[in-house]
């Protein structure tokens, strides 16, 4: 009895989740904070041959080789300039560590489920399949991204898909 | 009890697995004609240890299995029986079942399989039936065991519906008067219609008549769980005479119905003359175990009694229930563990609580100086040491700017640090090193079984089993080797007839050889079979549409068998049709930074050579620069490096470029172009060409600059990223940056795909032939 009551509470409105928001150009994105491992500055990367341009390369993070993705390039938001404010969000996606270059990290916000509105179709730039929805925070609009789904998707090429690439 | 014990389960699992492996290897070494007593003893000890452990931890199924195994082994090592191939087979099967049971217990389940009972029966039959000829005394004509056996013989082979008369003498069978036999009765009833059958009223004697299509041994098996074989009579009767009094049966009547004889009065009963000649038997019984029944059907009394006495000393009575030959169960309740009538069928024979709670009487192997450490801990250690080496390199780089004169002590300290960390690295690496015998040891069995199922005669020769290599490699080597060996037996070695016609000895030979060659481990699988058939391979290649040069070299033809889908398509058998194909073998080996070569001569045999690096974790490499990036080229691949002249570079059909060195034209692989690292195009003379060995032959790799030689710690790119073509991994350089480790074989493939390929390739062929 108590179990079902609890379940209902989660489905209901009280439960909110925390999101880390970051900016890419003029847009603001939010990702589940539980996927964030750490935030660090941008270091020199080692390029990886024949990889998509949004994969900047790999870095050495305390002995672990971590691939770095430029989200601006990925979302086709123009060429990023790297300066001292450029940050890398290190994500932990089901055990795999991936770095994500963004323009800046802005905030940690708590959103309740009903605050996130379904997103309309955007076209081909970013498949809505990876977007949980849009949330409004004051005047800002935050695009809530299902980062786990996005990073493990085939189009990111981060994970070996079946017969990806090689003949 | 479960809670207390469970923490030791892992120890038991590991120990039991070791004992099983040891048992198997000993069994395979065993010479059937002249069995070495020491080896039999060792096998027995292994089985006994498993039994002890299994009993203690309550894995009754394993305990039972080993118990049966052990009783036959015990007779063998006492040389009462002659070892036969059938026995070795039965032992091996029993070992397999124990392994399966062990695996099931590890996962918290129970291994259920009809094979268990089948193998148990086989072992028991072997120990009982074959006891006859080997029995130490010539049995008197009225010998009871023989009588039972002979009665069983016809029924044992053709288990059609028969009528069995089962009589149990409570006292002789070692049953307490109040022991319930309901379990037994219901188990018997499962076999077929069972009706109580009593002759003259006798409280001590129980009788049933069973009509069932079972063999004598089956019934004995059931009864064995409950009571002593000595007090049991099982006779077959003609179906028609089921209800009549069997004339022959009268012989046994005095036995079954004279309770006074129940207590072993061996001197007066002619039926047990057998035991008189077994010295010590009577005393042993009289002095120590007055309650023991008679051990009918189980000759070798002396040994049994002796063993019971010995084991009771040794094992502190912990596993009394399982000890000794079947049916050795103390009759009186004062015994170490009372013979309860456990559920007689399949999983019966639960150890009594008293027995189970006794502290395990494990014999600690003498001189055991090793400790068990989980592989993760070792890997963690290796990682840390790797980091230490990197940190050292970083330090060294940053102080290199300092003036050596003023900072003498810093430089000295750093030199010491370097030496120590190298030593540390080496010692830590050696923890992971294991002799290759860990893989090789499974092959006697593989060869034996595979050859037997193909009706071929194959000898296996192992060379260099002590060669040490990384544990990670050993594990990953097992599957490819297994496939190669099976392949050799299936396709390589001819049938005995063919071999005789070819003028070879009927027994083929497969050799597994491991050795160190430079920084490599070389593992060879060679057979003296028919060799590869060039024409067949070429025809197959044509059929599959695999492009080949006009006049391919043997090496190229042999490499065909590694093509995906090529290997066994035409000749799938249950031996090499399953499992991995040759392409997977090659991929597995290449994943280990190794390479595979084939050498074959028609009629003489085939040799497959696997070259592997010593370890997966560290690589000797040369750092090369390409534009701004540093790459590591494995030293094992490097032949030489040359300063190129413009005239050495030739263009073939406009785009492919080859590099002339000596009289050879090698395909020129331009790293800059492959990795499109951008940058300016510069004349060839400004770069340097490294001649590398690939599995397609030599190639020339053009880089900007050779930097230095390093020992680098290999890190996987795939942990967080994916496989990158042309790159086998990554490492961290002294300055903390990541450098990619090049894979020359993949570079060749990449080079070919990127366009210039065909032309270069042809030129190379001409150059080679």
CSV table of N, CA, C and O in Angstrom, one decimal, chain A residues 28-138:
chain,number,residue,atom,x,y,z
A,28,UNK,N,20.6,27.4,-24.8
A,28,UNK,CA,20.9,26.9,-23.5
A,28,UNK,C,20.4,25.5,-23.5
A,28,UNK,O,19.2,25.2,-23.8
A,29,UNK,N,21.2,24.6,-23.0
A,29,UNK,CA,20.9,23.2,-23.0
A,29,UNK,C,20.9,22.7,-21.6
A,29,UNK,O,21.7,23.2,-20.7
A,30,UNK,N,20.2,21.7,-21.3
A,30,UNK,CA,20.2,21.1,-20.0
A,30,UNK,C,20.4,19.6,-20.1
A,30,UNK,O,19.9,18.9,-20.9
A,31,UNK,N,21.3,19.1,-19.2
A,31,UNK,CA,21.5,17.6,-19.2
A,31,UNK,C,21.3,17.1,-17.7
A,31,UNK,O,21.6,17.9,-16.8
A,32,UNK,N,21.0,15.9,-17.6
A,32,UNK,CA,20.8,15.3,-16.3
A,32,UNK,C,22.2,15.4,-15.5
A,32,UNK,O,23.2,14.9,-16.0
A,33,UNK,N,22.1,15.9,-14.3
A,33,UNK,CA,23.4,16.1,-13.6
A,33,UNK,C,24.0,14.8,-13.2
A,33,UNK,O,25.2,14.8,-12.9
A,34,UNK,N,23.2,13.8,-13.1
A,34,UNK,CA,23.8,12.5,-12.7
A,34,UNK,C,24.8,11.9,-13.7
A,34,UNK,O,25.6,11.1,-13.4
A,35,UNK,N,24.7,12.4,-14.9
A,35,UNK,CA,25.6,12.0,-16.0
A,35,UNK,C,26.9,12.8,-16.0
A,35,UNK,O,27.9,12.4,-16.7
A,36,UNK,N,27.0,13.8,-15.2
A,36,UNK,CA,28.2,14.7,-15.2
A,36,UNK,C,29.2,14.2,-14.2
A,36,UNK,O,28.9,14.0,-13.0
A,37,UNK,N,30.4,14.0,-14.6
A,37,UNK,CA,31.4,13.5,-13.7
A,37,UNK,C,32.3,14.7,-13.2
A,37,UNK,O,32.5,14.8,-12.0
A,38,UNK,N,32.7,15.5,-14.1
A,38,UNK,CA,33.4,16.7,-13.6
A,38,UNK,C,33.4,17.7,-14.8
A,38,UNK,O,33.0,17.5,-15.9
A,39,UNK,N,33.9,18.9,-14.4
A,39,UNK,CA,34.0,20.0,-15.4
A,39,UNK,C,35.4,20.5,-15.4
A,39,UNK,O,36.0,20.7,-14.3
A,40,UNK,N,36.0,20.6,-16.5
A,40,UNK,CA,37.4,21.0,-16.5
A,40,UNK,C,37.7,21.9,-17.7
A,40,UNK,O,36.8,22.1,-18.6
A,41,UNK,N,38.8,22.5,-17.7
A,41,UNK,CA,39.2,23.4,-18.8
A,41,UNK,C,39.6,22.6,-20.1
A,41,UNK,O,39.7,21.4,-20.0
A,42,UNK,N,39.7,23.4,-21.2
A,42,UNK,CA,40.0,22.7,-22.4
A,42,UNK,C,41.5,22.6,-22.6
A,42,UNK,O,42.3,23.6,-22.4
A,43,UNK,N,42.1,21.4,-22.8
A,43,UNK,CA,43.5,21.1,-23.0
A,43,UNK,C,43.7,20.8,-24.4
A,43,UNK,O,42.8,20.6,-25.2
A,44,UNK,N,45.0,20.7,-24.7
A,44,UNK,CA,45.3,20.3,-26.1
A,44,UNK,C,44.9,18.8,-26.2
A,44,UNK,O,45.0,18.0,-25.3
A,45,UNK,N,44.3,18.5,-27.4
A,45,UNK,CA,43.8,17.2,-27.6
A,45,UNK,C,44.7,16.5,-28.7
A,45,UNK,O,45.4,17.2,-29.4
A,46,UNK,N,44.7,15.2,-28.7
A,46,UNK,CA,45.4,14.5,-29.7
A,46,UNK,C,44.4,14.1,-30.8
A,46,UNK,O,43.4,13.5,-30.4
A,47,UNK,N,44.6,14.5,-32.0
A,47,UNK,CA,43.6,14.3,-33.0
A,47,UNK,C,43.5,12.8,-33.4
A,47,UNK,O,44.5,12.1,-33.3
A,48,UNK,N,42.4,12.4,-33.8
A,48,UNK,CA,42.2,11.1,-34.2
A,48,UNK,C,41.9,11.1,-35.7
A,48,UNK,O,41.0,11.9,-36.1
A,49,UNK,N,42.6,10.4,-36.4
A,49,UNK,CA,42.5,10.4,-37.9
A,49,UNK,C,41.2,9.9,-38.4
A,49,UNK,O,40.6,9.0,-37.8
A,50,UNK,N,40.7,10.5,-39.4
A,50,UNK,CA,39.5,10.0,-40.1
A,50,UNK,C,38.3,9.9,-39.2
A,50,UNK,O,37.5,8.9,-39.3
A,51,UNK,N,38.2,10.8,-38.3
A,51,UNK,CA,37.0,10.8,-37.4
A,51,UNK,C,36.2,12.0,-37.8
A,51,UNK,O,36.7,12.9,-38.4
A,52,UNK,N,34.9,12.0,-37.5
A,52,UNK,CA,34.1,13.2,-37.8
A,52,UNK,C,34.6,14.4,-37.2
A,52,UNK,O,35.3,14.3,-36.2
A,53,UNK,N,34.3,15.6,-37.8
A,53,UNK,CA,35.0,16.8,-37.3
A,53,UNK,C,34.6,17.2,-35.9
A,53,UNK,O,35.3,17.8,-35.2
A,54,UNK,N,33.4,16.8,-35.5
A,54,UNK,CA,33.0,17.1,-34.1
A,54,UNK,C,33.8,16.4,-33.0
A,54,UNK,O,33.7,16.7,-31.9
A,55,UNK,N,34.5,15.3,-33.4
A,55,UNK,CA,35.3,14.6,-32.5
A,55,UNK,C,36.7,15.3,-32.5
A,55,UNK,O,37.4,15.1,-33.5
A,56,UNK,N,36.9,16.0,-31.5
A,56,UNK,CA,38.2,16.8,-31.5
A,56,UNK,C,39.4,15.9,-31.3
A,56,UNK,O,40.5,16.3,-31.8
A,57,UNK,N,39.3,14.9,-30.6
A,57,UNK,CA,40.4,14.0,-30.4
A,57,UNK,C,40.3,13.4,-29.0
A,57,UNK,O,39.2,13.3,-28.4
A,58,UNK,N,41.4,13.0,-28.4
A,58,UNK,CA,41.4,12.4,-27.1
A,58,UNK,C,42.3,13.1,-26.2
A,58,UNK,O,43.3,13.7,-26.6
A,59,UNK,N,42.0,13.1,-24.9
A,59,UNK,CA,42.9,13.7,-23.9
A,59,UNK,C,43.3,12.6,-22.9
A,59,UNK,O,42.6,11.6,-22.8
A,60,UNK,N,44.3,13.0,-22.1
A,60,UNK,CA,44.7,12.1,-21.0
A,60,UNK,C,44.1,12.7,-19.8
A,60,UNK,O,44.5,13.8,-19.4
A,61,UNK,N,43.2,12.0,-19.2
A,61,UNK,CA,42.6,12.5,-17.9
A,61,UNK,C,43.1,11.6,-16.8
A,61,UNK,O,42.5,10.5,-16.6
A,62,UNK,N,44.1,12.0,-16.2
A,62,UNK,CA,44.7,11.1,-15.1
A,62,UNK,C,44.9,9.7,-15.5
A,62,UNK,O,44.5,8.8,-14.8
A,63,UNK,N,45.4,9.5,-16.7
A,63,UNK,CA,45.7,8.1,-17.1
A,63,UNK,C,44.6,7.5,-17.9
A,63,UNK,O,44.8,6.4,-18.4
A,64,UNK,N,43.5,8.1,-18.0
A,64,UNK,CA,42.4,7.6,-18.8
A,64,UNK,C,42.3,8.3,-20.1
A,64,UNK,O,42.3,9.6,-20.1
A,65,UNK,N,42.1,7.6,-21.2
A,65,UNK,CA,42.0,8.2,-22.5
A,65,UNK,C,40.5,8.6,-22.7
A,65,UNK,O,39.7,7.7,-22.7
A,66,UNK,N,40.3,9.8,-22.9
A,66,UNK,CA,38.9,10.3,-23.0
A,66,UNK,C,38.7,11.0,-24.3
A,66,UNK,O,39.4,12.0,-24.6
A,67,UNK,N,37.7,10.6,-25.1
A,67,UNK,CA,37.4,11.3,-26.3
A,67,UNK,C,36.7,12.7,-26.0
A,67,UNK,O,35.9,12.8,-25.1
A,68,UNK,N,37.0,13.7,-26.8
A,68,UNK,CA,36.4,15.0,-26.6
A,68,UNK,C,35.5,15.3,-27.8
A,68,UNK,O,36.0,15.2,-29.0
A,69,UNK,N,34.3,15.7,-27.6
A,69,UNK,CA,33.4,16.1,-28.6
A,69,UNK,C,33.1,17.6,-28.5
A,69,UNK,O,32.9,18.1,-27.5
A,70,UNK,N,33.0,18.2,-29.7
A,70,UNK,CA,32.7,19.6,-29.7
A,70,UNK,C,31.2,19.7,-30.1
A,70,UNK,O,30.7,19.4,-31.2
A,71,UNK,N,30.4,20.1,-29.1
A,71,UNK,CA,28.9,20.1,-29.3
A,71,UNK,C,28.5,21.1,-30.3
A,71,UNK,O,27.5,21.0,-31.0
A,72,UNK,N,29.2,22.2,-30.4
A,72,UNK,CA,28.9,23.2,-31.3
A,72,UNK,C,28.9,22.7,-32.8
A,72,UNK,O,28.0,22.9,-33.6
A,73,UNK,N,30.0,22.0,-33.0
A,73,UNK,CA,30.2,21.4,-34.3
A,73,UNK,C,29.1,20.3,-34.5
A,73,UNK,O,28.5,20.1,-35.6
A,74,UNK,N,28.8,19.6,-33.5
A,74,UNK,CA,27.8,18.5,-33.6
A,74,UNK,C,26.5,19.1,-33.9
A,74,UNK,O,25.7,18.6,-34.7
A,75,UNK,N,26.1,20.2,-33.2
A,75,UNK,CA,24.8,20.8,-33.4
A,75,UNK,C,24.8,21.8,-34.6
A,75,UNK,O,23.8,22.5,-34.7
A,76,UNK,N,25.9,21.9,-35.3
A,76,UNK,CA,26.0,22.8,-36.4
A,76,UNK,C,25.7,24.2,-36.0
A,76,UNK,O,24.9,24.9,-36.6
A,77,UNK,N,26.3,24.6,-35.0
A,77,UNK,CA,26.1,26.0,-34.5
A,77,UNK,C,27.3,26.9,-34.8
A,77,UNK,O,27.7,27.8,-34.1
A,78,UNK,N,28.0,26.5,-35.9
A,78,UNK,CA,29.1,27.4,-36.3
A,78,UNK,C,30.4,26.9,-35.6
A,78,UNK,O,30.4,26.0,-34.7
A,79,UNK,N,31.5,27.5,-36.0
A,79,UNK,CA,32.8,27.1,-35.5
A,79,UNK,C,33.0,27.7,-34.1
A,79,UNK,O,32.8,28.9,-33.9
A,80,UNK,N,33.5,26.9,-33.3
A,80,UNK,CA,33.7,27.4,-31.9
A,80,UNK,C,35.1,28.0,-31.8
A,80,UNK,O,36.0,27.6,-32.5
A,81,UNK,N,35.2,29.0,-31.0
A,81,UNK,CA,36.5,29.6,-30.7
A,81,UNK,C,36.8,29.1,-29.3
A,81,UNK,O,36.0,29.1,-28.4
A,82,UNK,N,38.1,28.7,-29.2
A,82,UNK,CA,38.5,28.2,-27.9
A,82,UNK,C,39.2,29.3,-27.1
A,82,UNK,O,40.2,29.8,-27.6
A,83,UNK,N,38.7,29.6,-26.0
A,83,UNK,CA,39.4,30.6,-25.2
A,83,UNK,C,39.4,30.0,-23.7
A,83,UNK,O,39.0,28.9,-23.5
A,84,UNK,N,39.8,30.9,-22.8
A,84,UNK,CA,40.0,30.4,-21.5
A,84,UNK,C,38.7,30.1,-20.8
A,84,UNK,O,38.6,29.5,-19.7
A,85,UNK,N,37.5,30.5,-21.4
A,85,UNK,CA,36.2,30.2,-20.8
A,85,UNK,C,35.7,28.9,-21.3
A,85,UNK,O,34.6,28.4,-20.8
A,86,UNK,N,36.3,28.4,-22.4
A,86,UNK,CA,35.8,27.2,-22.9
A,86,UNK,C,35.9,26.1,-21.9
A,86,UNK,O,37.0,25.9,-21.3
A,87,UNK,N,34.9,25.3,-21.7
A,87,UNK,CA,35.0,24.3,-20.7
A,87,UNK,C,34.6,22.9,-21.3
A,87,UNK,O,33.9,22.8,-22.3
A,88,UNK,N,35.1,21.9,-20.6
A,88,UNK,CA,34.8,20.5,-21.1
A,88,UNK,C,34.0,19.9,-19.9
A,88,UNK,O,34.4,19.9,-18.8
A,89,UNK,N,32.8,19.4,-20.3
A,89,UNK,CA,32.0,18.7,-19.3
A,89,UNK,C,32.4,17.2,-19.5
A,89,UNK,O,32.2,16.7,-20.6
A,90,UNK,N,32.9,16.6,-18.4
A,90,UNK,CA,33.2,15.2,-18.5
A,90,UNK,C,32.0,14.4,-18.1
A,90,UNK,O,31.5,14.5,-17.0
A,91,UNK,N,31.5,13.6,-19.0
A,91,UNK,CA,30.3,12.8,-18.8
A,91,UNK,C,30.6,11.4,-18.5
A,91,UNK,O,31.6,10.9,-19.0
A,92,UNK,N,29.8,10.8,-17.7
A,92,UNK,CA,29.9,9.4,-17.5
A,92,UNK,C,28.6,8.7,-18.0
A,92,UNK,O,27.6,8.8,-17.3
A,93,UNK,N,28.7,8.1,-19.2
A,93,UNK,CA,27.5,7.5,-19.8
A,93,UNK,C,27.7,6.0,-19.6
A,93,UNK,O,28.4,5.4,-20.3
A,94,UNK,N,26.9,5.5,-18.7
A,94,UNK,CA,27.0,4.1,-18.4
A,94,UNK,C,28.4,3.5,-18.4
A,94,UNK,O,28.7,2.6,-19.2
A,95,UNK,N,29.3,4.1,-17.7
A,95,UNK,CA,30.6,3.6,-17.5
A,95,UNK,C,31.6,4.1,-18.5
A,95,UNK,O,32.8,4.1,-18.2
A,96,UNK,N,31.2,4.7,-19.6
A,96,UNK,CA,32.1,5.3,-20.5
A,96,UNK,C,32.3,6.8,-20.3
A,96,UNK,O,31.3,7.5,-20.0
A,97,UNK,N,33.5,7.2,-20.3
A,97,UNK,CA,33.8,8.6,-20.0
A,97,UNK,C,34.0,9.4,-21.3
A,97,UNK,O,34.8,9.0,-22.2
A,98,UNK,N,33.3,10.4,-21.4
A,98,UNK,CA,33.3,11.2,-22.7
A,98,UNK,C,33.4,12.7,-22.3
A,98,UNK,O,32.7,13.1,-21.3
A,99,UNK,N,34.2,13.5,-23.0
A,99,UNK,CA,34.3,14.9,-22.7
A,99,UNK,C,33.4,15.7,-23.8
A,99,UNK,O,33.4,15.3,-24.9
A,100,UNK,N,32.8,16.8,-23.3
A,100,UNK,CA,32.0,17.5,-24.2
A,100,UNK,C,32.4,19.0,-24.1
A,100,UNK,O,32.3,19.6,-23.0
A,101,UNK,N,32.8,19.6,-25.2
A,101,UNK,CA,33.2,21.0,-25.2
A,101,UNK,C,32.0,21.8,-25.4
A,101,UNK,O,31.2,21.6,-26.3
A,102,UNK,N,31.8,22.8,-24.5
A,102,UNK,CA,30.7,23.7,-24.6
A,102,UNK,C,31.2,25.1,-24.4
A,102,UNK,O,32.3,25.3,-23.9
A,103,UNK,N,30.4,26.1,-24.7
A,103,UNK,CA,30.8,27.5,-24.5
A,103,UNK,C,31.0,27.9,-23.1
A,103,UNK,O,31.9,28.6,-22.7
A,104,UNK,N,30.0,27.4,-22.3
A,104,UNK,CA,30.1,27.7,-20.9
A,104,UNK,C,29.1,27.0,-20.1
A,104,UNK,O,28.1,26.6,-20.7
A,105,UNK,N,29.3,26.8,-18.8
A,105,UNK,CA,28.4,26.1,-18.0
A,105,UNK,C,27.7,27.2,-17.2
A,105,UNK,O,28.3,28.1,-16.6
A,106,UNK,N,26.3,27.2,-17.2
A,106,UNK,CA,25.7,28.3,-16.5
A,106,UNK,C,25.1,28.0,-15.1
A,106,UNK,O,25.3,28.7,-14.2
A,107,UNK,N,24.5,26.9,-15.0
A,107,UNK,CA,23.7,26.7,-13.8
A,107,UNK,C,23.3,25.2,-13.5
A,107,UNK,O,23.5,24.4,-14.4
A,108,UNK,N,22.9,25.0,-12.3
A,108,UNK,CA,22.2,23.8,-12.0
A,108,UNK,C,20.8,24.1,-11.6
A,108,UNK,O,20.6,24.9,-10.7
A,109,UNK,N,19.8,23.5,-12.4
A,109,UNK,CA,18.4,23.9,-12.1
A,109,UNK,C,17.7,22.6,-11.8
A,109,UNK,O,18.0,21.5,-12.2
A,110,UNK,N,16.6,22.8,-11.0
A,110,UNK,CA,15.7,21.7,-10.7
A,110,UNK,C,14.5,21.8,-11.5
A,110,UNK,O,13.9,22.9,-11.6
A,111,UNK,N,14.1,20.8,-12.2
A,111,UNK,CA,12.9,20.8,-13.1
A,111,UNK,C,12.0,19.7,-12.7
A,111,UNK,O,12.4,18.6,-12.5
A,112,UNK,N,10.7,20.1,-12.6
A,112,UNK,CA,9.7,19.0,-12.4
A,112,UNK,C,9.3,18.5,-13.8
A,112,UNK,O,9.4,19.2,-14.8
A,113,UNK,N,8.8,17.3,-13.7
A,113,UNK,CA,8.4,16.7,-15.0
A,113,UNK,C,7.4,17.6,-15.8
A,113,UNK,O,7.6,17.7,-17.0
A,114,UNK,N,6.5,18.2,-15.1
A,114,UNK,CA,5.5,18.9,-15.9
A,114,UNK,C,6.1,20.3,-16.5
A,114,UNK,O,5.4,20.9,-17.3
A,115,UNK,N,7.3,20.6,-16.0
A,115,UNK,CA,7.9,21.9,-16.5
A,115,UNK,C,8.5,21.6,-17.9
A,115,UNK,O,8.8,22.6,-18.6
A,116,UNK,N,8.7,20.4,-18.2
A,116,UNK,CA,9.3,20.1,-19.5
A,116,UNK,C,8.3,19.8,-20.5
A,116,UNK,O,7.5,18.9,-20.4
A,117,UNK,N,8.2,20.6,-21.5
A,117,UNK,CA,7.2,20.5,-22.5
A,117,UNK,C,7.8,19.8,-23.7
A,117,UNK,O,8.9,19.9,-24.0
A,118,UNK,N,6.9,19.0,-24.4
A,118,UNK,CA,7.4,18.3,-25.6
A,118,UNK,C,7.9,19.3,-26.6
A,118,UNK,O,7.4,20.3,-26.8
A,119,UNK,N,9.0,18.9,-27.3
A,119,UNK,CA,9.6,19.7,-28.3
A,119,UNK,C,9.0,19.5,-29.6
A,119,UNK,O,8.7,18.3,-30.0
A,120,UNK,N,8.8,20.5,-30.4
A,120,UNK,CA,8.3,20.3,-31.8
A,120,UNK,C,9.4,19.7,-32.7
A,120,UNK,O,10.6,19.7,-32.3
A,121,UNK,N,9.1,19.2,-33.8
A,121,UNK,CA,10.1,18.7,-34.7
A,121,UNK,C,11.0,19.8,-35.2
A,121,UNK,O,10.5,20.9,-35.6
A,122,UNK,N,12.3,19.6,-35.2
A,122,UNK,CA,13.2,20.6,-35.6
A,122,UNK,C,13.8,20.4,-37.0
A,122,UNK,O,14.5,21.3,-37.5
A,123,UNK,N,13.5,19.3,-37.5
A,123,UNK,CA,14.2,19.0,-38.8
A,123,UNK,C,15.4,18.1,-38.5
A,123,UNK,O,15.5,17.5,-37.4
A,124,UNK,N,16.4,18.2,-39.3
A,124,UNK,CA,17.4,17.2,-39.3
A,124,UNK,C,18.6,17.6,-38.4
A,124,UNK,O,19.4,16.7,-38.1
A,125,UNK,N,18.7,18.8,-37.9
A,125,UNK,CA,19.9,19.2,-37.1
A,125,UNK,C,20.0,18.3,-35.9
A,125,UNK,O,21.1,17.7,-35.7
A,126,UNK,N,19.0,18.3,-35.1
A,126,UNK,CA,19.1,17.4,-33.9
A,126,UNK,C,17.8,16.6,-33.9
A,126,UNK,O,16.8,17.2,-33.7
A,127,UNK,N,18.0,15.4,-33.9
A,127,UNK,CA,16.8,14.5,-33.9
A,127,UNK,C,16.0,14.7,-32.6
A,127,UNK,O,16.7,14.7,-31.5
A,128,UNK,N,14.8,14.9,-32.7
A,128,UNK,CA,14.0,15.1,-31.4
A,128,UNK,C,14.0,13.9,-30.6
A,128,UNK,O,13.6,14.0,-29.4
A,129,UNK,N,14.4,12.8,-31.1
A,129,UNK,CA,14.5,11.6,-30.3
A,129,UNK,C,15.5,11.8,-29.1
A,129,UNK,O,15.3,11.2,-28.1
A,130,UNK,N,16.5,12.7,-29.3
A,130,UNK,CA,17.4,12.9,-28.2
A,130,UNK,C,17.0,14.1,-27.3
A,130,UNK,O,17.8,14.4,-26.4
A,131,UNK,N,15.9,14.7,-27.6
A,131,UNK,CA,15.5,15.8,-26.8
A,131,UNK,C,14.3,15.4,-26.0
A,131,UNK,O,13.3,14.9,-26.5
A,132,UNK,N,14.5,15.6,-24.7
A,132,UNK,CA,13.4,15.2,-23.8
A,132,UNK,C,12.3,16.2,-23.9
A,132,UNK,O,11.1,15.9,-23.7
A,133,UNK,N,12.6,17.5,-24.1
A,133,UNK,CA,11.6,18.5,-24.2
A,133,UNK,C,12.2,19.9,-24.0
A,133,UNK,O,13.4,20.0,-23.9
A,134,UNK,N,11.4,20.9,-23.9
A,134,UNK,CA,11.8,22.2,-23.6
A,134,UNK,C,11.3,22.7,-22.3
A,134,UNK,O,10.1,22.4,-21.9
A,135,UNK,N,12.1,23.4,-21.6
A,135,UNK,CA,11.7,23.9,-20.3
A,135,UNK,C,11.9,25.4,-20.3
A,135,UNK,O,12.8,25.9,-20.9
A,136,UNK,N,11.0,26.1,-19.6
A,136,UNK,CA,11.1,27.5,-19.5
A,136,UNK,C,11.5,27.8,-18.1
A,136,UNK,O,11.0,27.3,-17.1
A,137,UNK,N,12.5,28.7,-18.0
A,137,UNK,CA,13.1,29.1,-16.7
A,137,UNK,C,13.2,30.6,-16.8
A,137,UNK,O,14.0,31.1,-17.5
A,138,UNK,N,12.4,31.3,-16.0
A,138,UNK,CA,12.3,32.7,-16.1
A,138,UNK,C,12.0,33.0,-17.6
A,138,UNK,O,11.0,32.6,-18.2
